[in-house]
């Protein structure tokens, strides 16, 4: 592990190779090797024959040791599986969630710098190049399966709050789970679960945030409706900071949800809503309903008022 040496390496101050070797219980050659590995990962470290090593800067990679440094959560992100590249963090997370008994705890994260087969809702592809945040959280809530849409709505609120904290930009939420800036999608949420009739086995919440992605990199067919945080703010966003904010707020809100305090989360959802008050068409798979989005109820269902004033409750669908 190279993470451990980072604990002892001085930031903007020298630590001798001998001290590092002593602290880690390894040889000075082994210290040197670890330093080389860190340099290859993008850490800027200078070495002085007399003074030792000095850490100058850290890379903005979503490395576990970077995210966990100063994260201060109780269980979200305590265990992180990091991949420079994989197919889909949700696929790996679902595989791991099956092994709860073998120590895959609630709050375990799967994070990738890039996904080669990122999954979107309804079997769509999710474009996931380097520069975004692609992560999945494993949860084991002792809640009824009907809570699944509340978990998604909660996650949308958490993403908005984290983006606001790190960029001053205030995104909006398009029901059920698209995060928009200037009417364009900046983040998607894919919640998957395994459940029995009245009991959830596991939930995997996957979020994809377009952070530092240049607009021309998006595939043509989604360019018009997609945006990145870098585009809006005009500068690169520190992904580690954004991921940390997301995880911290996620834990706080997920704890609220487990205490059945969804009302306060719902209030915030409504505050950030892009959907309420608008005339919309919802594709429910077997039919499309048109009406005004008048409310979201305590179960997380969208209330649509049809033209004949009939109110319809919709638990899942896509606004078209
Ligand atoms: C959507 O269609 O809006 C949902 C997109 C969700 C994308 C994220 S990226 C991290 C996680 N892993 C995946 O394969 N998908 C989700």
Coordinates of C-alpha atoms and ligand atoms in Angstrom, one line a residue:
X1 CA 0.0 0.0 0.0
X2 CA 1.2 3.5 -0.8
X3 CA -1.6 5.1 1.3
X4 CA 0.2 4.4 4.6
X5 CA 3.3 6.4 3.6
X6 CA 1.2 9.4 3.0
X7 CA 0.3 9.5 6.7
X8 CA 3.9 10.3 7.5
X9 CA 5.0 12.2 4.5
X10 CA 5.3 15.9 5.3
X11 CA 3.2 18.3 3.3
X12 CA 5.5 21.2 2.3
X13 CA 8.1 20.0 4.9
X14 CA 10.8 17.4 4.7
X15 CA 10.7 14.0 6.4
X16 CA 13.9 11.9 6.2
X17 CA 13.9 8.5 4.5
X18 CA 15.1 7.1 7.8
X19 CA 12.2 8.4 9.8
X20 CA 9.8 7.1 7.2
X21 CA 11.5 3.7 7.2
X22 CA 11.3 3.5 11.0
X23 CA 7.6 4.5 11.1
X24 CA 6.6 2.0 8.5
X25 CA 8.9 -0.7 9.7
X26 CA 10.5 -1.1 6.2
X27 CA 13.9 -0.5 4.6
X28 CA 14.9 2.8 3.0
X29 CA 14.9 1.2 -0.4
X30 CA 11.3 0.1 0.2
X31 CA 10.5 3.7 1.2
X32 CA 12.1 4.9 -2.1
X33 CA 10.0 2.4 -4.0
X34 CA 6.8 3.6 -2.4
X35 CA 7.7 7.2 -3.2
X36 CA 8.3 6.3 -6.9
X37 CA 4.9 4.6 -6.9
X38 CA 3.2 7.7 -5.5
X39 CA 5.0 9.9 -8.1
X40 CA 3.7 7.6 -10.9
X41 CA 0.2 8.2 -9.5
X42 CA 0.6 11.9 -9.9
X43 CA 1.8 13.0 -6.4
X44 CA 4.5 15.7 -6.7
X45 CA 7.3 14.8 -4.3
X46 CA 10.8 16.2 -4.1
X47 CA 13.7 14.4 -2.6
X48 CA 16.8 16.0 -1.0
X49 CA 19.7 13.8 -0.2
X50 CA 20.2 15.4 3.3
X51 CA 16.6 16.4 4.2
X52 CA 14.6 13.5 2.8
X53 CA 11.2 13.7 1.1
X54 CA 8.7 16.5 0.8
X55 CA 5.1 16.3 -0.6
X56 CA 4.4 19.3 -2.8
X57 CA 1.0 18.5 -4.3
X58 CA -1.6 15.7 -4.5
X59 CA -3.3 14.6 -7.7
X60 CA -7.0 15.1 -8.1
X61 CA -7.6 11.3 -8.4
X62 CA -10.4 9.7 -6.4
X63 CA -8.0 7.6 -4.5
X64 CA -9.3 6.0 -1.3
X65 CA -6.6 7.7 0.8
X66 CA -7.4 11.1 -0.6
X67 CA -11.2 10.7 -0.1
X68 CA -10.8 9.3 3.4
X69 CA -8.4 12.0 4.5
X70 CA -10.7 14.4 6.5
X71 CA -13.9 12.6 5.5
X72 CA -15.2 12.2 9.0
X73 CA -18.1 9.9 8.3
X74 CA -19.0 7.0 10.5
X75 CA -19.6 4.4 7.9
X76 CA -20.1 5.9 4.4
X77 CA -16.8 5.5 2.6
X78 CA -15.0 3.7 5.4
X79 CA -14.2 1.0 2.8
X80 CA -13.5 2.1 -0.7
X81 CA -12.7 -0.1 -3.8
X82 CA -11.0 2.1 -6.3
X83 CA -10.5 1.3 -10.0
X84 CA -8.7 3.5 -12.6
X85 CA -11.1 1.8 -15.1
X86 CA -13.9 -0.8 -14.9
X87 CA -17.1 -1.5 -16.8
X88 CA -19.6 -0.1 -14.3
X89 CA -19.3 0.7 -10.6
X90 CA -22.9 -0.5 -10.1
X91 CA -22.1 -4.0 -11.5
X92 CA -19.1 -4.4 -9.1
X93 CA -21.1 -3.0 -6.2
X94 CA -24.0 -5.4 -6.8
X95 CA -21.5 -8.3 -6.9
X96 CA -20.0 -7.2 -3.6
X97 CA -23.4 -6.5 -1.9
X98 CA -24.1 -10.2 -2.2
X99 CA -21.1 -10.9 0.1
X100 CA -22.4 -8.9 3.1
X101 CA -21.7 -11.8 5.4
X102 CA -18.0 -11.8 4.2
X103 CA -17.5 -8.3 5.5
X104 CA -18.9 -6.0 2.8
X105 CA -20.3 -3.4 5.1
X106 CA -23.0 -0.8 4.7
X107 CA -21.4 2.3 3.2
X108 CA -18.8 0.5 1.1
X109 CA -18.0 2.4 -2.1
X110 CA -16.9 1.5 -5.5
X111 CA -15.2 4.3 -7.4
X112 CA -13.8 4.5 -10.9
X113 CA -11.9 7.2 -12.8
X114 CA -13.5 5.9 -16.0
X115 CA -16.3 3.4 -16.9
X116 CA -16.2 1.5 -20.1
X117 CA -19.8 0.3 -19.9
X118 CA -21.5 2.8 -17.5
X119 CA -25.2 2.0 -17.0
X120 CA -27.9 4.5 -17.2
X121 CA -31.6 4.1 -16.3
X122 CA -33.8 2.0 -18.6
X123 CA -30.9 0.0 -20.0
X124 CA -29.3 3.1 -21.5
X125 CA -25.5 3.7 -21.7
X126 CA -23.9 6.3 -19.4
X127 CA -21.0 8.1 -20.9
X128 CA -18.2 8.0 -18.2
X129 CA -14.8 9.4 -19.3
X130 CA -12.0 10.5 -17.1
X131 CA -12.9 13.7 -15.2
X132 CA -16.3 12.7 -13.8
X133 CA -17.3 11.2 -10.5
X134 CA -18.6 7.7 -11.1
X135 CA -19.4 5.9 -7.8
X136 CA -21.7 3.4 -6.2
X137 CA -22.7 3.1 -2.5
X138 CA -23.7 -0.2 -1.0
X139 CA -26.6 0.0 1.6
X140 CA -28.5 -2.5 3.7
X141 CA -31.5 -0.5 4.9
X142 CA -33.9 -2.2 7.3
X143 CA -36.8 -0.6 5.4
X144 CA -39.6 -1.9 3.3
X145 CA -38.9 -2.2 -0.5
X146 CA -41.3 0.7 -1.0
X147 CA -38.6 3.0 0.4
X148 CA -36.5 2.6 -2.8
X149 CA -37.9 5.7 -4.5
X150 CA -37.3 7.7 -1.3
X151 CA -33.7 6.7 -1.3
X152 CA -33.4 8.0 -4.9
X153 CA -35.1 11.3 -4.1
X154 CA -32.9 11.7 -1.0
X155 CA -29.8 11.0 -3.1
X156 CA -30.9 13.7 -5.6
X157 CA -31.1 16.3 -2.7
X158 CA -27.7 15.2 -1.5
X159 CA -26.1 15.7 -4.9
X160 CA -27.6 19.2 -5.2
X161 CA -26.4 20.1 -1.7
X162 CA -22.9 18.8 -2.4
X163 CA -22.6 20.7 -5.8
X164 CA -23.9 23.9 -4.1
X165 CA -21.3 23.6 -1.3
X166 CA -18.4 23.1 -3.7
X167 CA -19.3 25.4 -6.6
X168 CA -22.0 27.9 -5.5
X169 CA -24.0 26.6 -8.5
X170 CA -27.6 25.5 -7.5
X171 CA -28.8 22.7 -9.7
X172 CA -32.4 21.6 -10.0
X173 CA -34.0 18.1 -9.7
X174 CA -36.0 16.7 -12.6
X175 CA -38.3 14.0 -11.2
X176 CA -37.3 11.4 -10.3
X177 CA -33.6 11.6 -10.3
X178 CA -31.9 13.8 -13.0
X179 CA -29.9 16.7 -11.8
X180 CA -30.0 19.7 -14.1
X181 CA -28.2 23.0 -14.6
X182 CA -29.6 25.4 -17.1
X183 CA -32.1 22.6 -18.2
X184 CA -29.2 20.2 -19.0
X185 CA -28.2 17.1 -17.3
X186 CA -25.2 17.2 -15.0
X187 CA -25.8 14.1 -12.9
X188 CA -27.8 10.9 -13.1
X189 CA -28.7 8.4 -10.3
X190 CA -29.2 4.7 -10.8
X191 CA -30.7 2.9 -7.8
X192 CA -30.8 -0.9 -7.9
X193 CA -31.9 -3.3 -5.2
X194 CA -32.6 -6.9 -4.3
X195 CA -35.6 -7.4 -2.1
X196 CA -38.0 -9.9 -0.7
X197 CA -41.7 -9.2 -0.3
X198 CA -41.3 -6.9 2.7
X199 CA -37.5 -6.7 3.2
X200 CA -34.6 -5.2 1.3
X201 CA -31.5 -7.4 0.9
X202 CA -29.3 -4.6 -0.5
X203 CA -29.5 -1.4 -2.4
X204 CA -26.8 0.0 -4.7
X205 CA -27.0 3.8 -5.3
X206 CA -24.9 4.7 -8.4
X207 CA -24.2 8.4 -9.1
X208 CA -22.6 9.9 -12.1
X209 CA -21.6 13.5 -12.0
X210 CA -20.2 15.3 -15.1
X211 CA -17.5 17.3 -13.3
X212 CA -14.4 18.2 -15.3
X213 CA -15.5 17.1 -18.8
X214 CA -15.2 19.4 -21.8
X215 CA -18.4 19.8 -23.7
X216 CA -17.0 18.6 -27.1
X217 CA -16.1 15.3 -25.4
X218 CA -19.7 14.3 -24.9
X219 CA -21.1 12.1 -27.7
X220 CA -23.1 14.1 -30.3
X221 CA -26.4 12.6 -29.5
X222 CA -26.3 13.9 -25.8
X223 CA -24.3 17.1 -26.3
X224 CA -27.4 19.3 -26.5
X225 CA -28.9 18.1 -23.3
X226 CA -25.7 17.5 -21.2
X227 CA -23.5 19.8 -19.2
X228 CA -20.5 19.6 -16.9
X229 CA -19.7 21.5 -13.8
X230 CA -16.4 22.7 -15.3
X231 CA -18.4 24.2 -18.2
X232 CA -20.7 26.2 -15.9
X233 CA -18.1 27.4 -13.4
X234 CA -15.4 28.0 -16.0
X235 CA -12.8 26.2 -14.0
X236 CA -11.8 22.7 -12.9
X237 CA -13.6 21.5 -9.8
X238 CA -11.7 19.5 -7.1
X239 CA -13.4 16.1 -7.5
X240 CA -12.1 14.8 -4.2
X241 CA -13.7 17.7 -2.3
X242 CA -17.0 17.2 -4.2
X243 CA -17.0 13.5 -3.5
X244 CA -16.3 14.1 0.2
X245 CA -19.1 16.6 0.5
X246 CA -21.5 14.2 -1.2
X247 CA -20.5 11.3 1.1
X248 CA -20.8 13.5 4.3
X249 CA -24.2 14.8 3.4
X250 CA -25.3 11.4 2.1
X251 CA -24.6 9.8 5.5
X252 CA -26.5 12.6 7.3
X253 CA -29.6 12.3 5.1
X254 CA -29.5 8.5 4.9
X255 CA -29.5 8.4 8.7
X256 CA -32.5 10.7 8.7
X257 CA -34.3 8.4 6.2
X258 CA -33.6 5.4 8.4
X259 CA -35.1 7.3 11.3
X260 CA -38.2 7.7 9.0
X261 CA -37.7 11.4 8.8
X262 CA -38.4 11.7 5.1
X263 CA -40.6 14.8 5.4
X264 CA -37.7 17.3 5.9
X265 CA -35.8 15.7 3.0
X266 CA -39.0 16.0 0.8
X267 CA -39.3 19.7 1.7
X268 CA -35.8 20.2 0.3
X269 CA -36.5 18.1 -2.8
X270 CA -39.5 20.4 -3.5
X271 CA -37.3 23.5 -3.0
X272 CA -34.9 22.3 -5.7
X273 CA -37.5 20.8 -8.0
X274 CA -37.5 21.6 -11.7
X275 CA -40.6 19.5 -12.2
X276 CA -43.3 20.7 -9.8
X277 CA -45.8 23.2 -11.3
X278 CA -44.9 22.2 -14.9
X279 CA -47.1 20.5 -17.4
X280 CA -45.4 17.3 -18.3
X281 CA -45.7 13.9 -20.0
X282 CA -44.7 10.8 -18.1
X283 CA -43.8 7.6 -19.9
X284 CA -44.8 4.8 -17.5
X285 CA -43.8 2.0 -19.8
X286 CA -47.2 0.7 -20.7
X287 CA -48.7 4.2 -21.2
X288 CA -47.9 7.9 -21.3
X289 CA -49.8 10.3 -19.0
X290 CA -50.0 14.1 -19.5
X291 CA -50.8 16.6 -16.7
X292 CA -49.5 19.1 -14.3
X293 CA -46.9 17.9 -11.7
X294 CA -48.6 19.2 -8.6
X295 CA -46.8 17.5 -5.7
X296 CA -44.7 14.6 -4.4
X297 CA -46.2 12.7 -1.6
X298 CA -44.6 11.2 1.5
X299 CA -44.1 7.9 -0.3
X300 CA -42.1 9.7 -2.9
X301 CA -44.8 9.4 -5.6
X302 CA -45.3 12.2 -8.1
X303 CA -48.9 13.5 -8.1
X304 CA -50.0 14.4 -11.6
X305 CA -53.2 16.4 -12.2
X306 CA -54.7 15.3 -15.5
X307 CA -56.7 17.6 -17.7
X308 CA -60.0 16.2 -16.3
X309 CA -58.6 17.2 -12.8
X310 CA -58.1 13.5 -11.8
X311 CA -55.0 13.1 -9.6
X312 CA -52.7 10.2 -10.5
X313 CA -49.9 8.9 -8.2
X314 CA -46.8 7.8 -10.1
X315 CA -44.1 5.8 -8.4
X316 CA -41.8 5.4 -11.4
X317 CA -41.5 6.7 -14.9
X318 CA -39.6 9.0 -17.2
X319 CA -40.6 12.6 -18.2
X320 CA -40.6 12.8 -21.9
Ligands
LIG1 C1 -29.3 7.9 -15.5 O1 -29.6 7.3 -16.5 O2 -29.6 9.1 -15.3 C2 -28.5 7.2 -14.4 C3 -27.1 7.3 -14.6 C4 -26.2 6.7 -13.5 C5 -24.8 6.6 -13.8 C6 -23.9 6.1 -12.7 S1 -22.2 6.4 -12.9 C7 -21.9 5.4 -11.5 C8 -22.9 4.3 -11.5 N1 -22.4 3.1 -12.3 C9 -23.1 3.0 -13.4 O3 -22.8 2.1 -14.3 N2 -24.1 3.8 -13.5 C10 -24.1 4.7 -12.3

